[in-house]
mmCIF file with all atom_site columns, C-alpha atoms in Angstrom:
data_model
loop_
_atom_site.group_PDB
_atom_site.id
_atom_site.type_symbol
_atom_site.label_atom_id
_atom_site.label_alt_id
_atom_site.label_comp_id
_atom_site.label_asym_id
_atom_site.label_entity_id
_atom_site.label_seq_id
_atom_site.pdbx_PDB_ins_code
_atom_site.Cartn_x
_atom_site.Cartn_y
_atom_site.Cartn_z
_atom_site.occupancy
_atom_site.B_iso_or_equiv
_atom_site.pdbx_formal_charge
_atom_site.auth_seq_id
_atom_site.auth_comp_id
_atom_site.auth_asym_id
_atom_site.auth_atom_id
_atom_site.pdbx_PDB_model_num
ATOM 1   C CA . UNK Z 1 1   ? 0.000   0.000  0.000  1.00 47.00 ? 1335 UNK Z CA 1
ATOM 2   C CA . UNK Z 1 2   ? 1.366   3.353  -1.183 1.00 51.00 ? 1336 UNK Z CA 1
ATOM 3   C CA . UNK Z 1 3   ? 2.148   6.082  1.353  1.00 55.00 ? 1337 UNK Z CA 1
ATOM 4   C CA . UNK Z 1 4   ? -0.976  8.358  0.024  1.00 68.00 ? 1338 UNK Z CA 1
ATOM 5   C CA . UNK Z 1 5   ? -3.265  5.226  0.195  1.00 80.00 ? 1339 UNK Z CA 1
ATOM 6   C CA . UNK Z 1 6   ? -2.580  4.587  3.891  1.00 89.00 ? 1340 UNK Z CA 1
ATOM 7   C CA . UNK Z 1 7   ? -2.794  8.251  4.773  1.00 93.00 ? 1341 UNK Z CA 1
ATOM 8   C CA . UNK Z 1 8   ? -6.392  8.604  4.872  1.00 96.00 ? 1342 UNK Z CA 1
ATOM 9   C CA . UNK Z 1 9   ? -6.292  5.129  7.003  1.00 96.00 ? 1343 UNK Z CA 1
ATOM 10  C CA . UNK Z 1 10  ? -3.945  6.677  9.211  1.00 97.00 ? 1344 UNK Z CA 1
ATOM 11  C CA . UNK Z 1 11  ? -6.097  9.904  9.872  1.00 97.00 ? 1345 UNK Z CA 1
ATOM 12  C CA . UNK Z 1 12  ? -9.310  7.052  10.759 1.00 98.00 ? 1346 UNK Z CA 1
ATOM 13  C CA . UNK Z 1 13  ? -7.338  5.843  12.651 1.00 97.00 ? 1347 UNK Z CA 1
ATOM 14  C CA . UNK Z 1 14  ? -6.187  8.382  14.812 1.00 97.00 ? 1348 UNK Z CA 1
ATOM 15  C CA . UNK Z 1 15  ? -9.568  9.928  14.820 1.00 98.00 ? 1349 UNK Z CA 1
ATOM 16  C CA . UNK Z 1 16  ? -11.409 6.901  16.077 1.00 98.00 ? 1350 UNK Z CA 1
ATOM 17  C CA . UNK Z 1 17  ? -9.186  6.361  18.725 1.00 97.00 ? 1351 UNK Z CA 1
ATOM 18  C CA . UNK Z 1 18  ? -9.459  10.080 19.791 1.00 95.00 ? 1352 UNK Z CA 1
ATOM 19  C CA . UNK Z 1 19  ? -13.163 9.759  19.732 1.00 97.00 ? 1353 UNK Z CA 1
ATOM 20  C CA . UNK Z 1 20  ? -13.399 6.636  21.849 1.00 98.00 ? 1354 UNK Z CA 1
ATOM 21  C CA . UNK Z 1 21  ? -10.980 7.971  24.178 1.00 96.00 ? 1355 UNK Z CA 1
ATOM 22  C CA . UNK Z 1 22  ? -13.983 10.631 24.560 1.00 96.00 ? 1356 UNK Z CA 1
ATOM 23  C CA . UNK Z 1 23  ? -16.006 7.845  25.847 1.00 98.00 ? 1357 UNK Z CA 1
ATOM 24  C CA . UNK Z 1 24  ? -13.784 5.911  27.707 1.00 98.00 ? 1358 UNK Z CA 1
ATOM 25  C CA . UNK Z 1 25  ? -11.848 8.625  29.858 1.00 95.00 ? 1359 UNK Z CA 1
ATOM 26  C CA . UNK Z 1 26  ? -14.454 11.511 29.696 1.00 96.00 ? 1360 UNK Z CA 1
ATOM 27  C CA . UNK Z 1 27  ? -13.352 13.494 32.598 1.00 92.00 ? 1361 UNK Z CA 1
ATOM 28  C CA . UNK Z 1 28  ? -10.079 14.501 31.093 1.00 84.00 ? 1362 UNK Z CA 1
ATOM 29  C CA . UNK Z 1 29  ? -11.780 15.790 27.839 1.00 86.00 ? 1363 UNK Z CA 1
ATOM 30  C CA . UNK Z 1 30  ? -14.460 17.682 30.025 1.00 88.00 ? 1364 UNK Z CA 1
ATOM 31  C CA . UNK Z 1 31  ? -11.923 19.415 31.951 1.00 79.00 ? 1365 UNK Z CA 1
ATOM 32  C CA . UNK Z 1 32  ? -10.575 21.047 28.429 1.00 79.00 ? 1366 UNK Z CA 1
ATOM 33  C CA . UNK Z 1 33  ? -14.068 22.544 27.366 1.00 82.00 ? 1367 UNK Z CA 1
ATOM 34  C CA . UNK Z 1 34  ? -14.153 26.059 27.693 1.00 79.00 ? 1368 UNK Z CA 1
ATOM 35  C CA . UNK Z 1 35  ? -15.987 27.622 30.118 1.00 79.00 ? 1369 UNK Z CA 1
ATOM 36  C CA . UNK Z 1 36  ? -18.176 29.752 27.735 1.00 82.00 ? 1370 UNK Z CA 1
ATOM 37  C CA . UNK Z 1 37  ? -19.850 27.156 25.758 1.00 86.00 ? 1371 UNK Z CA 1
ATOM 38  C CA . UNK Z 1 38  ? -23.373 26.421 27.350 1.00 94.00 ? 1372 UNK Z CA 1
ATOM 39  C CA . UNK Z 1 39  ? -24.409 23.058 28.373 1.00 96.00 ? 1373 UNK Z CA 1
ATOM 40  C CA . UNK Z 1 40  ? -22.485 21.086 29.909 1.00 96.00 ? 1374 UNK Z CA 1
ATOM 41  C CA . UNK Z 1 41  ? -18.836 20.029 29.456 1.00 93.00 ? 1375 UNK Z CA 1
ATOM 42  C CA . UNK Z 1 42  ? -19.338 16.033 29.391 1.00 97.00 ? 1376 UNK Z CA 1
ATOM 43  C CA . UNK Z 1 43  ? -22.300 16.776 26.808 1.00 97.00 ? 1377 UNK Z CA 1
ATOM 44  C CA . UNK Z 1 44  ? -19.202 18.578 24.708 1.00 95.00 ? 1378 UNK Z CA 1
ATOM 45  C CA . UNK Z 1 45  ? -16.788 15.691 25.694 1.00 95.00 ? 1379 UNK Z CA 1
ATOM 46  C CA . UNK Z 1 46  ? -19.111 13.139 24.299 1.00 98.00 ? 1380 UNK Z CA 1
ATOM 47  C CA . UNK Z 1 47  ? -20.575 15.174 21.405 1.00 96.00 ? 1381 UNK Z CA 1
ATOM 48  C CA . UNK Z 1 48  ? -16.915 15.722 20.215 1.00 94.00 ? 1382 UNK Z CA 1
ATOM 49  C CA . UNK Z 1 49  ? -15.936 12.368 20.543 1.00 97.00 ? 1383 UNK Z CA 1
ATOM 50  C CA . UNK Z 1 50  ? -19.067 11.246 17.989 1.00 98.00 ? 1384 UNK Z CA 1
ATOM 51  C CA . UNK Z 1 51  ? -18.027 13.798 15.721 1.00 98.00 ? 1385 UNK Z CA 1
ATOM 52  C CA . UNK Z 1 52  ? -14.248 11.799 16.245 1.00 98.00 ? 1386 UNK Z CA 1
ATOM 53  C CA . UNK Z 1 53  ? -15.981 8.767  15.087 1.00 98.00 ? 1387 UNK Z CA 1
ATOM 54  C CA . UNK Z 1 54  ? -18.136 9.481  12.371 1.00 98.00 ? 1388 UNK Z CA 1
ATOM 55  C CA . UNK Z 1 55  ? -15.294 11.338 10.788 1.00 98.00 ? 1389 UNK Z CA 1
ATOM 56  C CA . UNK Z 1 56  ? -13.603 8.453  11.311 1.00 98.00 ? 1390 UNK Z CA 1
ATOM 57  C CA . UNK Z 1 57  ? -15.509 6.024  9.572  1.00 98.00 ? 1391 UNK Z CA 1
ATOM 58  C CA . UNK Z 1 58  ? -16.406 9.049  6.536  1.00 98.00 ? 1392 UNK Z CA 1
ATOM 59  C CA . UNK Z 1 59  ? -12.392 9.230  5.609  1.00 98.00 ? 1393 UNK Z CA 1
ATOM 60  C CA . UNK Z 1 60  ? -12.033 5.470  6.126  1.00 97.00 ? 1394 UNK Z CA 1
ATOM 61  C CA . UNK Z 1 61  ? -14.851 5.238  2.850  1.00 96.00 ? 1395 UNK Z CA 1
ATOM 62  C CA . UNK Z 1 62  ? -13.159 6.225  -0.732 1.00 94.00 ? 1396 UNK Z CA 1
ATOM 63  C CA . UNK Z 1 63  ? -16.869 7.503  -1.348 1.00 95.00 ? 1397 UNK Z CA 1
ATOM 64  C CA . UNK Z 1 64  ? -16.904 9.781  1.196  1.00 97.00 ? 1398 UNK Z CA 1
ATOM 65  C CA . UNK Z 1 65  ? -13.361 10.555 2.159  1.00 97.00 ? 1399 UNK Z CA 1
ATOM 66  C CA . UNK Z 1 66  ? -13.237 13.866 0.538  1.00 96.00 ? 1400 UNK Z CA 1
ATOM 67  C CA . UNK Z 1 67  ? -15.946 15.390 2.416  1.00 97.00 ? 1401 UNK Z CA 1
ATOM 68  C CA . UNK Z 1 68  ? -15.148 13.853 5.941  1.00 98.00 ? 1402 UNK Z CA 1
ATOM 69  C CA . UNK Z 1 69  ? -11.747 14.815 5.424  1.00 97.00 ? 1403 UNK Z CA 1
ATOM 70  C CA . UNK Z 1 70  ? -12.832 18.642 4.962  1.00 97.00 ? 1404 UNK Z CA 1
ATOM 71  C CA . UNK Z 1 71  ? -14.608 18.333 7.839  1.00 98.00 ? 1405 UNK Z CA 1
ATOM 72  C CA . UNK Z 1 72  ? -12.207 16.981 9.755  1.00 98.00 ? 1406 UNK Z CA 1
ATOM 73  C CA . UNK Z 1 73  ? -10.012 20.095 8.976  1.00 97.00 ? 1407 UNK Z CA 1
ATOM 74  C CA . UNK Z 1 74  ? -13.058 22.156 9.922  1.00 97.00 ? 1408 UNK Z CA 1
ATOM 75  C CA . UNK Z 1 75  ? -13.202 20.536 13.126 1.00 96.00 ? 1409 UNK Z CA 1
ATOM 76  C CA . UNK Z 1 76  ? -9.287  20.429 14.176 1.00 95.00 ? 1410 UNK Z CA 1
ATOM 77  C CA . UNK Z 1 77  ? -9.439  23.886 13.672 1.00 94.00 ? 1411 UNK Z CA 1
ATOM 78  C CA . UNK Z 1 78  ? -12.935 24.451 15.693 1.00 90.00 ? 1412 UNK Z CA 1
ATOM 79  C CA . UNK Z 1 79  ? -11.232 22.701 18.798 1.00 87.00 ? 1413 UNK Z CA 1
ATOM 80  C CA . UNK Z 1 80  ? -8.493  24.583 19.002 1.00 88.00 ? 1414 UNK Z CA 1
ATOM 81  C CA . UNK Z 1 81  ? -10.059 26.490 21.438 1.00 84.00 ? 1415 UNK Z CA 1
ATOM 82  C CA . UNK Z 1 82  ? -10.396 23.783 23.790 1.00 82.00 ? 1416 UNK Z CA 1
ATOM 83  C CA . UNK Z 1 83  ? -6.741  23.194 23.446 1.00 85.00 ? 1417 UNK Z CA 1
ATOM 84  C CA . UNK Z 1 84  ? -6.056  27.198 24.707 1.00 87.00 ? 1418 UNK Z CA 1
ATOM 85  C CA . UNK Z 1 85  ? -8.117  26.215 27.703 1.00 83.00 ? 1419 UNK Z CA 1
ATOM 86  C CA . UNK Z 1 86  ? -6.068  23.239 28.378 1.00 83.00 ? 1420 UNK Z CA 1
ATOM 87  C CA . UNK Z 1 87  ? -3.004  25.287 28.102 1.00 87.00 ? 1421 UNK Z CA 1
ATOM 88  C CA . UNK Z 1 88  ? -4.209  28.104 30.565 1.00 88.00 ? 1422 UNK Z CA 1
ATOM 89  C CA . UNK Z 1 89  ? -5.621  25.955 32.809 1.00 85.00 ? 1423 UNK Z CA 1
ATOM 90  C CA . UNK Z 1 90  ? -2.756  23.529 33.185 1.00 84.00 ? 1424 UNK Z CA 1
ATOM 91  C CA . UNK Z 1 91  ? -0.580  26.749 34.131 1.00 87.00 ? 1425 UNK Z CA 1
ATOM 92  C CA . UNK Z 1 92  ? -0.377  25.006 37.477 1.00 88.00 ? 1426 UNK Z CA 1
ATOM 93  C CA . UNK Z 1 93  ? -0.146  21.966 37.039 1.00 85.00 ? 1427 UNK Z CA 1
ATOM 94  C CA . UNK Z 1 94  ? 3.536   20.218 37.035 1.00 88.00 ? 1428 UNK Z CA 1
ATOM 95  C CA . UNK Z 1 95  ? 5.703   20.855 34.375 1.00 89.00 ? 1429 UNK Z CA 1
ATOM 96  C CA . UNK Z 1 96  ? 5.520   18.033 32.563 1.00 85.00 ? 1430 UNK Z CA 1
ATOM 97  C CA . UNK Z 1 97  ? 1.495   18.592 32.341 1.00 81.00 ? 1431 UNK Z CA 1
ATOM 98  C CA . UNK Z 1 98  ? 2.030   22.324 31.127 1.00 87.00 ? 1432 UNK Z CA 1
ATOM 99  C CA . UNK Z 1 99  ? 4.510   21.250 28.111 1.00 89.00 ? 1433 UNK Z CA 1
ATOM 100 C CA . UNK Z 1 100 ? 1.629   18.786 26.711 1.00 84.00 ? 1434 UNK Z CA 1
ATOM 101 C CA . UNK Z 1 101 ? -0.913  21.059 27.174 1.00 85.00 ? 1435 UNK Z CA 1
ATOM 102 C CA . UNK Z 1 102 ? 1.099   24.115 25.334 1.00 90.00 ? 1436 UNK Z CA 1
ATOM 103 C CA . UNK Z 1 103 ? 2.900   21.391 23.208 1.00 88.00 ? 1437 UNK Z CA 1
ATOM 104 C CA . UNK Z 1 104 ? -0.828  20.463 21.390 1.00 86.00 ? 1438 UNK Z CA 1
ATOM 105 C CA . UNK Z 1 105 ? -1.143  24.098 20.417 1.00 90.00 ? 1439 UNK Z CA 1
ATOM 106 C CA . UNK Z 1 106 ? 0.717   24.082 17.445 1.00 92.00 ? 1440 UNK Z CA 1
ATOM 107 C CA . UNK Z 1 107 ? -0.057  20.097 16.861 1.00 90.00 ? 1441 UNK Z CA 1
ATOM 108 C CA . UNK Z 1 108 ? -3.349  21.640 15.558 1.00 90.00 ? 1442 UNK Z CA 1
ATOM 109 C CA . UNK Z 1 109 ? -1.634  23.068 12.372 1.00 93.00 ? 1443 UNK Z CA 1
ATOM 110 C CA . UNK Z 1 110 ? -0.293  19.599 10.978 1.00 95.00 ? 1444 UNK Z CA 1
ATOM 111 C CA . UNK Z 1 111 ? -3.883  17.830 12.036 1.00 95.00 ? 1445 UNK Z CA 1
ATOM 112 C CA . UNK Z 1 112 ? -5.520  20.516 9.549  1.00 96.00 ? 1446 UNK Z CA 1
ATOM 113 C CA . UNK Z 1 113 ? -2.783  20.132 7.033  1.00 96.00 ? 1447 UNK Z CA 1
ATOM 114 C CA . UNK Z 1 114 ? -3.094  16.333 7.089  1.00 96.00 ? 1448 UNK Z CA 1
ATOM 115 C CA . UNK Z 1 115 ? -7.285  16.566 6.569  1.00 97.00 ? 1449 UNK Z CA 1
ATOM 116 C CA . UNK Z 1 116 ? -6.657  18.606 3.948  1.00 96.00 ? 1450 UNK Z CA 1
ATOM 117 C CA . UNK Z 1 117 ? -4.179  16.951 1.957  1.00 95.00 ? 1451 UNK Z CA 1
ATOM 118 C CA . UNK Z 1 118 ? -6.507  14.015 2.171  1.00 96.00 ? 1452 UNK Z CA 1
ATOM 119 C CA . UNK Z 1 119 ? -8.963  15.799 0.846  1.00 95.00 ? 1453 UNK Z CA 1
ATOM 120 C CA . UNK Z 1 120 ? -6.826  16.861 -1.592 1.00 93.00 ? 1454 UNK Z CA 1
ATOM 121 C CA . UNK Z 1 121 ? -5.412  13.728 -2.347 1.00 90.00 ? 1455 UNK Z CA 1
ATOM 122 C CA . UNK Z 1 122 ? -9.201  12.519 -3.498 1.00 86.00 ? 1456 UNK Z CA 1
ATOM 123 C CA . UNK Z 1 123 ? -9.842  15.565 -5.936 1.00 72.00 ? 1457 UNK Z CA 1
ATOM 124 C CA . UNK Z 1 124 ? -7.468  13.608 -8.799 1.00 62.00 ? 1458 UNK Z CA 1
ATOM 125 C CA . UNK Z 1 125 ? -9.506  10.503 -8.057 1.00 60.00 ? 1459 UNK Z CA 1
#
């Protein structure tokens, strides 16, 4: 299988286990949803973790990879947020927590380049 072909598989990949990490350790994920957004933060954590999954299983698909994979870019950068809250409210935490939390900032940037190459990658299909 050709580096471009297991790409996409990759990017399912990490995105399912993201979202089921949503489900099976919520409490980490709620603590990262800012405080602004109404409802409540496990409603986010789990919400967020579906989203994980079904744009898991879209870019896993040839038929709908291009879309899911758009959307996936869509939603690494809509989290980012979250991640900012992580980062100021691990400013306390020990150092090792701090560095992972500021360390995911700019983690976001490859994540949306990824989705989009995908996406890219199915336009000469």
């Amino acid at each position: 299988m050709a580096r471009s072909e297991r790409s996409p598989l990759l990017l399912a990949g990490l995105l399912a286990t993201a979202g089921a990490a949503h489900f099976a350790a919520p409490k980490q994920f709620d603590a990262t949803i800012p405080k602004a957004l109404p409802g409540s933060p496990r409603a986010w954590t789990y919400g967020s973790g579906a989203v994980e999954l079904a744009l898991a299983a879209g870019i896993a698909l040839p038929r709908t990879r291009k879309a899911a994979a758009r959307a996936a870019a869509a939603f690494f950068v809509g989290v980012f947020p979250a991640n900012v809250q992580m980062a100021v409210d691990w400013q306390k935490r020990p150092e090792p927590l701090r560095t992972a939390a500021l360390a995911r900032l700019p983690l976001q940037i490859p994540l949306v380049l990824w989705a989009r190459g995908v996406a890219r990658n199915e336009e000469g299909r």
